[in-house]
Short mmCIF file of C-alpha atoms in Angstrom, two decimals:
data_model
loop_
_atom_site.label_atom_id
_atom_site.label_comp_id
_atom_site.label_asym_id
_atom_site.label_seq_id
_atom_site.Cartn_x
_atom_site.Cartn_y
_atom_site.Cartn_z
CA UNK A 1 0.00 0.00 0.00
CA UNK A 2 2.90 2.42 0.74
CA UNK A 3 5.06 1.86 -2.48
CA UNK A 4 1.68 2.43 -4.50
CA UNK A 5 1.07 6.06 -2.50
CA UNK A 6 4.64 6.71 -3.01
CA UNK A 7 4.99 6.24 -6.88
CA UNK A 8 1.69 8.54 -7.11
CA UNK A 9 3.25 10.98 -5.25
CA UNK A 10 6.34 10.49 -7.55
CA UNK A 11 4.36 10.98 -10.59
CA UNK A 12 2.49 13.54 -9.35
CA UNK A 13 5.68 15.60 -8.56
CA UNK A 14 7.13 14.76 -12.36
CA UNK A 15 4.24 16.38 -13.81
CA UNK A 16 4.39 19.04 -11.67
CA UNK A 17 7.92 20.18 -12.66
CA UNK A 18 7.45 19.61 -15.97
CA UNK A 19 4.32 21.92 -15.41
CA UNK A 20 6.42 24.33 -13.08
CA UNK A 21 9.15 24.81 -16.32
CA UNK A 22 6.13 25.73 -18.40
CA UNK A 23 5.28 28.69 -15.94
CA UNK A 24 8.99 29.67 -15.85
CA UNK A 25 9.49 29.65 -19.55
CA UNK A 26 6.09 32.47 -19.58
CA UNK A 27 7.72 34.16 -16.55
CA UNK A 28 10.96 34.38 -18.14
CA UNK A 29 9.44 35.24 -21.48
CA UNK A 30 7.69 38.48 -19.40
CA UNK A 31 10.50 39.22 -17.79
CA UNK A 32 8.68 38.69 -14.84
CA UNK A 33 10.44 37.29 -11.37
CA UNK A 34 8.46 34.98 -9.03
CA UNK A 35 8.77 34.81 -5.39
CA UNK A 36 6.60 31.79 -3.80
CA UNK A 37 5.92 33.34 -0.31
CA UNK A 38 4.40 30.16 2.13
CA UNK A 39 3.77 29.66 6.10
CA UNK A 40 1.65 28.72 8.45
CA UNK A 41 -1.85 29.88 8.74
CA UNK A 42 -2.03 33.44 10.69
CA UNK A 43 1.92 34.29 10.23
CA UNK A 44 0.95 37.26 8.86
CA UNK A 45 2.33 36.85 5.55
CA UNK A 46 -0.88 39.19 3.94
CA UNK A 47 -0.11 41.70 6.65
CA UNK A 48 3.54 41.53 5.56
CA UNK A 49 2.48 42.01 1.87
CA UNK A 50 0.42 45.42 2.93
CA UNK A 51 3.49 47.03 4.65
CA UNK A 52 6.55 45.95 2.11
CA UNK A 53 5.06 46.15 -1.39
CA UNK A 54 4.15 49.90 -1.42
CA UNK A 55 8.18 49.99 -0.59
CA UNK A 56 8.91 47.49 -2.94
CA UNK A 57 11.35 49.00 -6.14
CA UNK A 58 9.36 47.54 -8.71
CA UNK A 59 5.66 46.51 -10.15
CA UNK A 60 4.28 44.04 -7.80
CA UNK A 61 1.37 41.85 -8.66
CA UNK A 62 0.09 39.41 -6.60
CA UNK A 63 -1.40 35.50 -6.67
CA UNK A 64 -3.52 34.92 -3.81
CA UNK A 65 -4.18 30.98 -3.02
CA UNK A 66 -6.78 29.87 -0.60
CA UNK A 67 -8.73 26.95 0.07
CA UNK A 68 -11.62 29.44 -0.24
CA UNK A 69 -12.54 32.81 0.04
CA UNK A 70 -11.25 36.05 -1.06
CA UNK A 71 -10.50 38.20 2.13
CA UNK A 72 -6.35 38.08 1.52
CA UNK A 73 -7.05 39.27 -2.15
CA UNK A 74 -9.51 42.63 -1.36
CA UNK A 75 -6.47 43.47 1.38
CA UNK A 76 -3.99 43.64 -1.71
CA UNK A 77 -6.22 44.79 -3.75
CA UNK A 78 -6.33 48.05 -1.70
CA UNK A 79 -2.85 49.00 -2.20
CA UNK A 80 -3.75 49.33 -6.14
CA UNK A 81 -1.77 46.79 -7.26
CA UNK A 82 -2.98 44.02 -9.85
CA UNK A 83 -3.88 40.63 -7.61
CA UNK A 84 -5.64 37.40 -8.77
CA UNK A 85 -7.27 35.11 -6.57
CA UNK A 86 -6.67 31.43 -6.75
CA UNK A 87 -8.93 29.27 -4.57
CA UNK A 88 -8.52 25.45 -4.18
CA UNK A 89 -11.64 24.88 -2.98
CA UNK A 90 -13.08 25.34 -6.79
CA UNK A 91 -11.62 22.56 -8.68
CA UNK A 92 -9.31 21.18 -6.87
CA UNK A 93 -10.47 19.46 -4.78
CA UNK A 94 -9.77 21.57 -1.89
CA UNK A 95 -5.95 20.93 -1.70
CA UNK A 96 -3.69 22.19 0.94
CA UNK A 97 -0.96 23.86 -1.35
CA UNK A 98 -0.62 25.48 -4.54
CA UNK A 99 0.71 23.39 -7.58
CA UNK A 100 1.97 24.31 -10.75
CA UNK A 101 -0.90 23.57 -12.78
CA UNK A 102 -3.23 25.56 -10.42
CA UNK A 103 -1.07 28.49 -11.04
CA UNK A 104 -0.92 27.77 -14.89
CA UNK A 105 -4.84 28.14 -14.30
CA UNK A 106 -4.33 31.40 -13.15
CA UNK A 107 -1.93 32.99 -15.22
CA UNK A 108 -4.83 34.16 -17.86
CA UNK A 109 -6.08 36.48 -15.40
CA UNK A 110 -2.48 37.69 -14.10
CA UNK A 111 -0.91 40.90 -16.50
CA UNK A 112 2.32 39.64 -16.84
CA UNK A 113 2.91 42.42 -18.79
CA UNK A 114 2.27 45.36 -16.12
CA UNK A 115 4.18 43.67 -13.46
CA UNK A 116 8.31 43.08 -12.98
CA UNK A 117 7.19 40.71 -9.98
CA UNK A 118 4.73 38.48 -8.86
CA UNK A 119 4.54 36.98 -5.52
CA UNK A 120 2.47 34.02 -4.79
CA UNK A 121 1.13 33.88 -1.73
CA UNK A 122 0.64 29.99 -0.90
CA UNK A 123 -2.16 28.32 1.34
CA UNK A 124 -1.70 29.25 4.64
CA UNK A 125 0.79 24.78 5.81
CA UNK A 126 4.24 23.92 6.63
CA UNK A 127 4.00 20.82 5.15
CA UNK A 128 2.79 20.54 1.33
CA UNK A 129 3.45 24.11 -0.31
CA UNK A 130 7.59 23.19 0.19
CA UNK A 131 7.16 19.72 -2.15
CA UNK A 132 5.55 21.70 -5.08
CA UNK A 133 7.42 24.02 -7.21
CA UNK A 134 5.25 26.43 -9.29
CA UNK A 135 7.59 28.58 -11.71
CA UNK A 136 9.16 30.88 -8.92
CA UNK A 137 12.77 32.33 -8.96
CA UNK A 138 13.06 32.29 -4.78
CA UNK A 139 11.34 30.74 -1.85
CA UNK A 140 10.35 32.78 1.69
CA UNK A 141 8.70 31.50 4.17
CA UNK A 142 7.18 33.84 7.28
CA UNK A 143 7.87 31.96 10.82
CA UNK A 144 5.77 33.60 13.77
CA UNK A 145 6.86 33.56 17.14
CA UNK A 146 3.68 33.12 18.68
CA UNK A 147 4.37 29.47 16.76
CA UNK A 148 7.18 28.60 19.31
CA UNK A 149 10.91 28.05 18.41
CA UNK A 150 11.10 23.90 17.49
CA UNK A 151 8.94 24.64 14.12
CA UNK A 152 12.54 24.30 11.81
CA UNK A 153 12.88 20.90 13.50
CA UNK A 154 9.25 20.02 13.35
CA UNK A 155 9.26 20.77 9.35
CA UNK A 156 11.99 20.94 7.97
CA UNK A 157 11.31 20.09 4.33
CA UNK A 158 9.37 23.95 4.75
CA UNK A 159 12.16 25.41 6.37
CA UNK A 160 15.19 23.80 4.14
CA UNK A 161 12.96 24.74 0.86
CA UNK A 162 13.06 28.78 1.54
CA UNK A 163 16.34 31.16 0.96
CA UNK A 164 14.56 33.58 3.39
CA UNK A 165 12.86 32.93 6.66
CA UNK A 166 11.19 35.94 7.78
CA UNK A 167 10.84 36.17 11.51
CA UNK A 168 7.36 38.34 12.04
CA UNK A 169 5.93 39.44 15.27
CA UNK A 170 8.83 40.29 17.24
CA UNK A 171 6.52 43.07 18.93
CA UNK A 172 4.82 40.20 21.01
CA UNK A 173 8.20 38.93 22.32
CA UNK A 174 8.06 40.78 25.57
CA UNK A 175 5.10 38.69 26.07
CA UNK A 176 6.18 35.44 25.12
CA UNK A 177 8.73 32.57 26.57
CA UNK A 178 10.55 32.84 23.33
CA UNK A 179 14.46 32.62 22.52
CA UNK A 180 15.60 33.49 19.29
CA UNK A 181 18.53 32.34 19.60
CA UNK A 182 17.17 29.07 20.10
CA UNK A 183 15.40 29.69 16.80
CA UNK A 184 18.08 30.75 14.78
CA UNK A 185 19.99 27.73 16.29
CA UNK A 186 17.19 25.44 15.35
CA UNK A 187 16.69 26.91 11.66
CA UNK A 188 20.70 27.38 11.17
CA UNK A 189 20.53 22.87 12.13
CA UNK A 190 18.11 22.22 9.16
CA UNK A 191 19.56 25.13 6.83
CA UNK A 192 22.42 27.13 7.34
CA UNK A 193 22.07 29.34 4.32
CA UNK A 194 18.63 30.83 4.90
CA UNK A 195 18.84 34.35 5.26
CA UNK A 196 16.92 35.46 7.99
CA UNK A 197 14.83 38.88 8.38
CA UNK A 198 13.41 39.91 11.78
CA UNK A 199 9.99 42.04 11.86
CA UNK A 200 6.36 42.91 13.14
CA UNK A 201 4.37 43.33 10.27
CA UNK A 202 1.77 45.08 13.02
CA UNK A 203 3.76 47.70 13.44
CA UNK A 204 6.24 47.85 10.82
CA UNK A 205 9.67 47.18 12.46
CA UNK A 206 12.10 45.38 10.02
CA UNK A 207 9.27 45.49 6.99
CA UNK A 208 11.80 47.40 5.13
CA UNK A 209 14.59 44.76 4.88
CA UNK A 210 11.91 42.47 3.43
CA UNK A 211 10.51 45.08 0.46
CA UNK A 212 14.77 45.40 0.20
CA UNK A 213 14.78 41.44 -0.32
CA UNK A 214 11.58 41.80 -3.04
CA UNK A 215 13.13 44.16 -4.83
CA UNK A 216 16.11 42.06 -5.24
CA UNK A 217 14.84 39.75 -6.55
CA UNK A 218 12.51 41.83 -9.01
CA UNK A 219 16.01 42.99 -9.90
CA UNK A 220 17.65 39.64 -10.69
CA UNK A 221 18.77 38.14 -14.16
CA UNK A 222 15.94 35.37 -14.64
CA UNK A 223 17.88 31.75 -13.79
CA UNK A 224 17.50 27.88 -13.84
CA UNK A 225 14.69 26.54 -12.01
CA UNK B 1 -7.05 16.03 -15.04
CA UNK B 2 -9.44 16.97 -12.07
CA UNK B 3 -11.38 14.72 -12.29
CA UNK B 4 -9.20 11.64 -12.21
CA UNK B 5 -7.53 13.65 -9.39
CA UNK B 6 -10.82 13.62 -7.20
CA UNK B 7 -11.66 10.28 -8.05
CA UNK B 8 -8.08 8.95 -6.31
CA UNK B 9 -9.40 11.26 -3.07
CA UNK B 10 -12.95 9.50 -3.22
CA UNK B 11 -11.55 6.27 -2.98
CA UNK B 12 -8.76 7.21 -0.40
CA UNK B 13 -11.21 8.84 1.49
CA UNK B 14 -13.65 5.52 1.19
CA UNK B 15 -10.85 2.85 2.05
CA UNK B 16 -9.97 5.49 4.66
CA UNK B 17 -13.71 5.21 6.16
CA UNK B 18 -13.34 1.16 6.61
CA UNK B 19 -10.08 2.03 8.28
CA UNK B 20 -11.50 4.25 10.25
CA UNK B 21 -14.23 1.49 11.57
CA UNK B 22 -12.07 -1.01 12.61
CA UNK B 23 -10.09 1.42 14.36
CA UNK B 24 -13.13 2.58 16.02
CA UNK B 25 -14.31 -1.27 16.70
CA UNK B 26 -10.89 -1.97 18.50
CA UNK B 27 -10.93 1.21 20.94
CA UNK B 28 -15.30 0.13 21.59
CA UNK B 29 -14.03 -3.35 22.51
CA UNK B 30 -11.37 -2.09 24.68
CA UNK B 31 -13.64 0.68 26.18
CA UNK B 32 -11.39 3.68 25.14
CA UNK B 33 -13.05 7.11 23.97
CA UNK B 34 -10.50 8.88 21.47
CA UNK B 35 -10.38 12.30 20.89
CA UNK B 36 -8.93 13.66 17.51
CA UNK B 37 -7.13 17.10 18.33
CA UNK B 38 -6.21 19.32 15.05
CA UNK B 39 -4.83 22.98 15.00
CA UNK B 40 -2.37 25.04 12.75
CA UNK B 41 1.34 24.45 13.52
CA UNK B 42 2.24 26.13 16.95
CA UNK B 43 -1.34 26.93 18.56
CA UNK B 44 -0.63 25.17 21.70
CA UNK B 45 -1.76 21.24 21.48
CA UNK B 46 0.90 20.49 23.59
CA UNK B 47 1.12 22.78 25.78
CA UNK B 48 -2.48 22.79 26.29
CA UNK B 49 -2.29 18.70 26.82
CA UNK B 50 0.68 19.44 29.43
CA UNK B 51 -1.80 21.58 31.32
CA UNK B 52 -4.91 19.83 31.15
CA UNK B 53 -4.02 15.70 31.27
CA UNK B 54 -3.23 15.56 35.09
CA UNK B 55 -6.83 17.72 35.62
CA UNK B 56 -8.46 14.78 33.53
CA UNK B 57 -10.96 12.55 35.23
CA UNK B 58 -9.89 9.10 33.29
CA UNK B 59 -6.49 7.30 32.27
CA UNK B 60 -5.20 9.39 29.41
CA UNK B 61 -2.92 8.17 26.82
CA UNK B 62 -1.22 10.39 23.67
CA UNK B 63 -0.82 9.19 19.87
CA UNK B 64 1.41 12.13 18.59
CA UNK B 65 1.33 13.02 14.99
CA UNK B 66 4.29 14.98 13.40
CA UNK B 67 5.91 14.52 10.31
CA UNK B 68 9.37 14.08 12.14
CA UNK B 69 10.56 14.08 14.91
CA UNK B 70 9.48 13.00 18.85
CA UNK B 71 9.86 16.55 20.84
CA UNK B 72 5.80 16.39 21.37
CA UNK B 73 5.89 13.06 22.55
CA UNK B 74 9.11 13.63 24.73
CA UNK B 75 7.42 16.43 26.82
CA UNK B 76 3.92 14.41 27.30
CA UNK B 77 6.14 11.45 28.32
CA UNK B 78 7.01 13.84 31.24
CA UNK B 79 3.39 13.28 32.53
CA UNK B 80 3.51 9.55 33.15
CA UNK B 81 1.33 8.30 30.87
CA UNK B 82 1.53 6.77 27.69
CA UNK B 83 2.79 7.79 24.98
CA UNK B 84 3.19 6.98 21.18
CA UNK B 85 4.99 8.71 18.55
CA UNK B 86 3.47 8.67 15.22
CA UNK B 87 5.80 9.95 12.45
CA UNK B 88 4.15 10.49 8.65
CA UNK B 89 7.89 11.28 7.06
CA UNK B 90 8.84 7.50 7.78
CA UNK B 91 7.15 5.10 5.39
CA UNK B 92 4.00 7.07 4.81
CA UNK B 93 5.87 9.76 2.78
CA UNK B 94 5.50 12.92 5.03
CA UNK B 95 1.90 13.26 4.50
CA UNK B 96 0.34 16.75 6.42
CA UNK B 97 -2.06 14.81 8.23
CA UNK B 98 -3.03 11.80 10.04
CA UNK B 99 -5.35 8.95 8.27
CA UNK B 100 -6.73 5.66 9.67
CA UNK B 101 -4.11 3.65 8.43
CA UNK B 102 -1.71 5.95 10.27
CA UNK B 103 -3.00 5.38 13.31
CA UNK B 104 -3.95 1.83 12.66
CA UNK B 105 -0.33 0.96 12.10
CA UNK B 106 0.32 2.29 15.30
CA UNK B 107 -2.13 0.51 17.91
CA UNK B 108 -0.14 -2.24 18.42
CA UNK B 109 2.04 0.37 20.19
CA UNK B 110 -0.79 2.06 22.24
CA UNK B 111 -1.83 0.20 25.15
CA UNK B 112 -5.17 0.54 25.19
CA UNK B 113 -5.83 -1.78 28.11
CA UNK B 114 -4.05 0.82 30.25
CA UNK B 115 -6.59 3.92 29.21
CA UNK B 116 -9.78 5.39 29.24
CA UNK B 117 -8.86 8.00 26.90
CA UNK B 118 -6.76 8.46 23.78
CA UNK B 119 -5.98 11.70 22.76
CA UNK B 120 -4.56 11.55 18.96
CA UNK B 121 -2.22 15.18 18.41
CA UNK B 122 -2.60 15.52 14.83
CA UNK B 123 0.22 17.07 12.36
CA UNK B 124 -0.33 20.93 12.76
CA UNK B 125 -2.44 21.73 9.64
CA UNK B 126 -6.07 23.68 9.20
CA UNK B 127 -6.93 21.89 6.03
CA UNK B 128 -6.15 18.16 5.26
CA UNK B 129 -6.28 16.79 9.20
CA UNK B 130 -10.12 17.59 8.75
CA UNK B 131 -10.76 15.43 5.74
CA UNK B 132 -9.31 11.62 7.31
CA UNK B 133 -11.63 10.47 10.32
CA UNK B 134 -9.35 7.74 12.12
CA UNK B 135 -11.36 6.43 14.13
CA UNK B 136 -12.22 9.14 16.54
CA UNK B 137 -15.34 9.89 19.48
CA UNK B 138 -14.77 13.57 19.09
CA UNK B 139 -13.05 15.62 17.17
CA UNK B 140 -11.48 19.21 18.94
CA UNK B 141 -9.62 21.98 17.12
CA UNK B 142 -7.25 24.52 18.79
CA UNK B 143 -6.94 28.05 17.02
CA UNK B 144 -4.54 30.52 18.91
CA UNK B 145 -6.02 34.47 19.02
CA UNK B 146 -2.15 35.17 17.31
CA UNK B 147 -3.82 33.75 13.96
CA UNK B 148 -6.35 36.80 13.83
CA UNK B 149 -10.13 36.41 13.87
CA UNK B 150 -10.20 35.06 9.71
CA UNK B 151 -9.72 31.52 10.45
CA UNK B 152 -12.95 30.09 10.25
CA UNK B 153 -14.16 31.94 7.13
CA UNK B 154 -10.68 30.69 5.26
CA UNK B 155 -10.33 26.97 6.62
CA UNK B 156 -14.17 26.32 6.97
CA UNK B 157 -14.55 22.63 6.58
CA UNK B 158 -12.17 22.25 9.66
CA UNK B 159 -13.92 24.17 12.02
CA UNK B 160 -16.85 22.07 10.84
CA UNK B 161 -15.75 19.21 11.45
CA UNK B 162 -14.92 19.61 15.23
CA UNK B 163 -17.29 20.02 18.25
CA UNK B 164 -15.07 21.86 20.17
CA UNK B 165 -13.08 25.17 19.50
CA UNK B 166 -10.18 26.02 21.55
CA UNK B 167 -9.77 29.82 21.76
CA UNK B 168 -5.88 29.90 23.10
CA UNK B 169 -3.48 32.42 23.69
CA UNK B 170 -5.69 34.61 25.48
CA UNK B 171 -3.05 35.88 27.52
CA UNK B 172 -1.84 37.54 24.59
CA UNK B 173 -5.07 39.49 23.77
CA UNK B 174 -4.08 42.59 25.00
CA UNK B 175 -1.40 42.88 22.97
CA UNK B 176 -2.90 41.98 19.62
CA UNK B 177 -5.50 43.79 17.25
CA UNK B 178 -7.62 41.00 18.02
CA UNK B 179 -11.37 41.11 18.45
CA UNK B 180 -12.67 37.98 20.41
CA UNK B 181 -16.35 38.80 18.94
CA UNK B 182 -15.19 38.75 15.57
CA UNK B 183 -13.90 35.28 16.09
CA UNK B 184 -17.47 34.19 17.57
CA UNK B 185 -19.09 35.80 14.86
CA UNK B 186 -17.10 34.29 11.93
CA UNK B 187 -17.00 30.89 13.57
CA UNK B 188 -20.95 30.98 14.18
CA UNK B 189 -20.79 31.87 10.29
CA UNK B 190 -20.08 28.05 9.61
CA UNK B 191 -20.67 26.09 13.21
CA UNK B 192 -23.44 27.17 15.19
CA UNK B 193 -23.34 24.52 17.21
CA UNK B 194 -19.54 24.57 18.03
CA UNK B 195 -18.73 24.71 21.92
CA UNK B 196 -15.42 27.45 22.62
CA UNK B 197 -13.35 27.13 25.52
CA UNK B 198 -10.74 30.48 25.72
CA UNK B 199 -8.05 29.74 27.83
CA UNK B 200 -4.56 30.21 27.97
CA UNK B 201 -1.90 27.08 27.90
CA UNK B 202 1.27 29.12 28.95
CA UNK B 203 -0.79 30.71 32.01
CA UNK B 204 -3.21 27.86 32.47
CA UNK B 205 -6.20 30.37 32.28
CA UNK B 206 -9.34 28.41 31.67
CA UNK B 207 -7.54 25.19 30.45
CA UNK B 208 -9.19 23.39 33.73
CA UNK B 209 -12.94 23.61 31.12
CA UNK B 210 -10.38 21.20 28.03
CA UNK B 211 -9.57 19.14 31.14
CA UNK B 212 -13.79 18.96 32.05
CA UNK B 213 -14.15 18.33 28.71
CA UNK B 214 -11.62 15.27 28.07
CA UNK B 215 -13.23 13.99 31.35
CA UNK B 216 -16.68 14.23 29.51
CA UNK B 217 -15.89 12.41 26.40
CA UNK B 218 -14.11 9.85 28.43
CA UNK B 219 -17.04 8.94 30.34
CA UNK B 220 -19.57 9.06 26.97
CA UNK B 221 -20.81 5.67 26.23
CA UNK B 222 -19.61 4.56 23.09
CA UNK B 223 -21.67 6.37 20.04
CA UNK B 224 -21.37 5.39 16.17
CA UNK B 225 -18.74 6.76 14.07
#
């Protein structure tokens, strides 16, 4: 029963990097760069997008995925900046992640051309989003620390998958039994290379160094997969 | 391509169902109640079991759920009672929930002679967890007030699924934009009929009413699935 689940998975993964290099190729073709932004539910990675992106140096557009719903897309839409909702609750099946070929669903409705970056904001799970690529150039991921410090040991495949880990709600850690160093000890044990960003997207402290980090990578030449 | 994709869920979810049964025919014969207990990744399961278990009425014993690693089980094992670590990343390839045949594979391990009560931590997700009954009396949810007041209206078909709402973190309410109505409101939006317990796990704040309610379940006369 396992090997059969596993070779599904397998196959499922082929055709979704075959479907993710599709994406790319469009991306690349635009001149667009891709950031895959993912974390747990209630990290605050919508309340992150509201502060950076009107700092960001370069058009932003923005891929919204939910289960259902389209709360997280009227926020963005606020700041006047193109934003598509994807929900997986409407024909697929109610999945826990974004895919490739969900996003390749999408990209009719996304203006490739009036953008230099698009940042997909994933379903709100530490566990799926990391095992499916969709076309992007760089992976973040938003840890809270209301979530507690052992969440880089507890998934690592999330943590190991993203070149930035953005630390949010560092105004609640006078209220909290939290050590950072202990977090940044546990993250640097399952990848050493993450670059890490403190911040409260509540109040704004540190928001900056992530729109820095966005524009970055709006800025980069496009590369392999 | 969707819909050979939920035909494989319909019949995982139906070979998941008979799974489910015998589970549930082995805890009726040996008299145990089991509680399935479901939140997003850092809410305060744990803690929350750490604070509540020695209040509980009945023998309690723990199936823990992560996709790696034993640090949940490790700290419940602290309690005296027993305890089972349930791992998806080996040999049921790092699924982001628990399913019957999950926790089927691990009853040989639980020692349900010894208990009145199992209390089955699943992997920290507000989506899939929902979907796979394994066998459970009751089914409980945990959302922490640091995931803002949205969570019902975005992840609907889990806070549907369980009879019990955890409002934790409470503690933290007066530092958060966080309106406590809001939550009621939404989650009344799709359960009516959901009981809420607030409390806070860190300051044990109203975690005595989980403890009542383990104690109730425990003492329920077995009911169909």
């Amino acid at each position: 029963m396992h090997r059969t689940k596993i070779k599904v998975v397998e196959d499922a993964l082929d055709s979704n990097n075959t479907i993710a290099r599709a994406n790319r190729d469009d991306f690349d073709h635009a001149g667009v760069r891709v950031v895959n932004l993912m974390s747990a539910p209630g990290a605050g990675k919508t309340t992150l997008l509201e502060r950076a992106i009107p700092e960001v140096d370069a058009r932003v557009g923005v891929l919204e995925g939910d289960v259902q719903g389209s709360m997280d897309a009227d926020r963005i839409a606020h700041l006047h900046v193109p934003v598509v909702q994807l929900n997986t609750g409407a024909g697929f099946g109610g999945e826990c992640h974004l895919d490739a070929n969900m996003v390749r669903s999408a990209l009719p409705e996304v203006r490739l051309e009036e953008i230099d970056l698009l940042v997909i904001e994933n379903v709100g799970n530490l566990v799926c989003p990391a095992e499916f690529r969709v076309g992007e150039d760089a992976r973040a991921m938003i840890c809270s620390v209301a979530e507690g410090e052992d969440k880089p040991l507890k998934y690592p495949l999330m943590f190991r998958a993203c070149g930035l880990v953005v630390v949010n709600k560092i105004d609640l850690l006078p209220h909290l039994d939290y050590d950072l160093e202990k977090l940044r000890h546990n993250l640097e044990s399952v990848n050493p290379d993450a670059q890490v960003i403190e911040c409260s997207a509540r109040t704004g402290e540190g928001t900056e160094a992530f729109a820095r980090w966005l524009s970055m990578v709006a800025a980069e030449e496009a590369a392999a997969v």
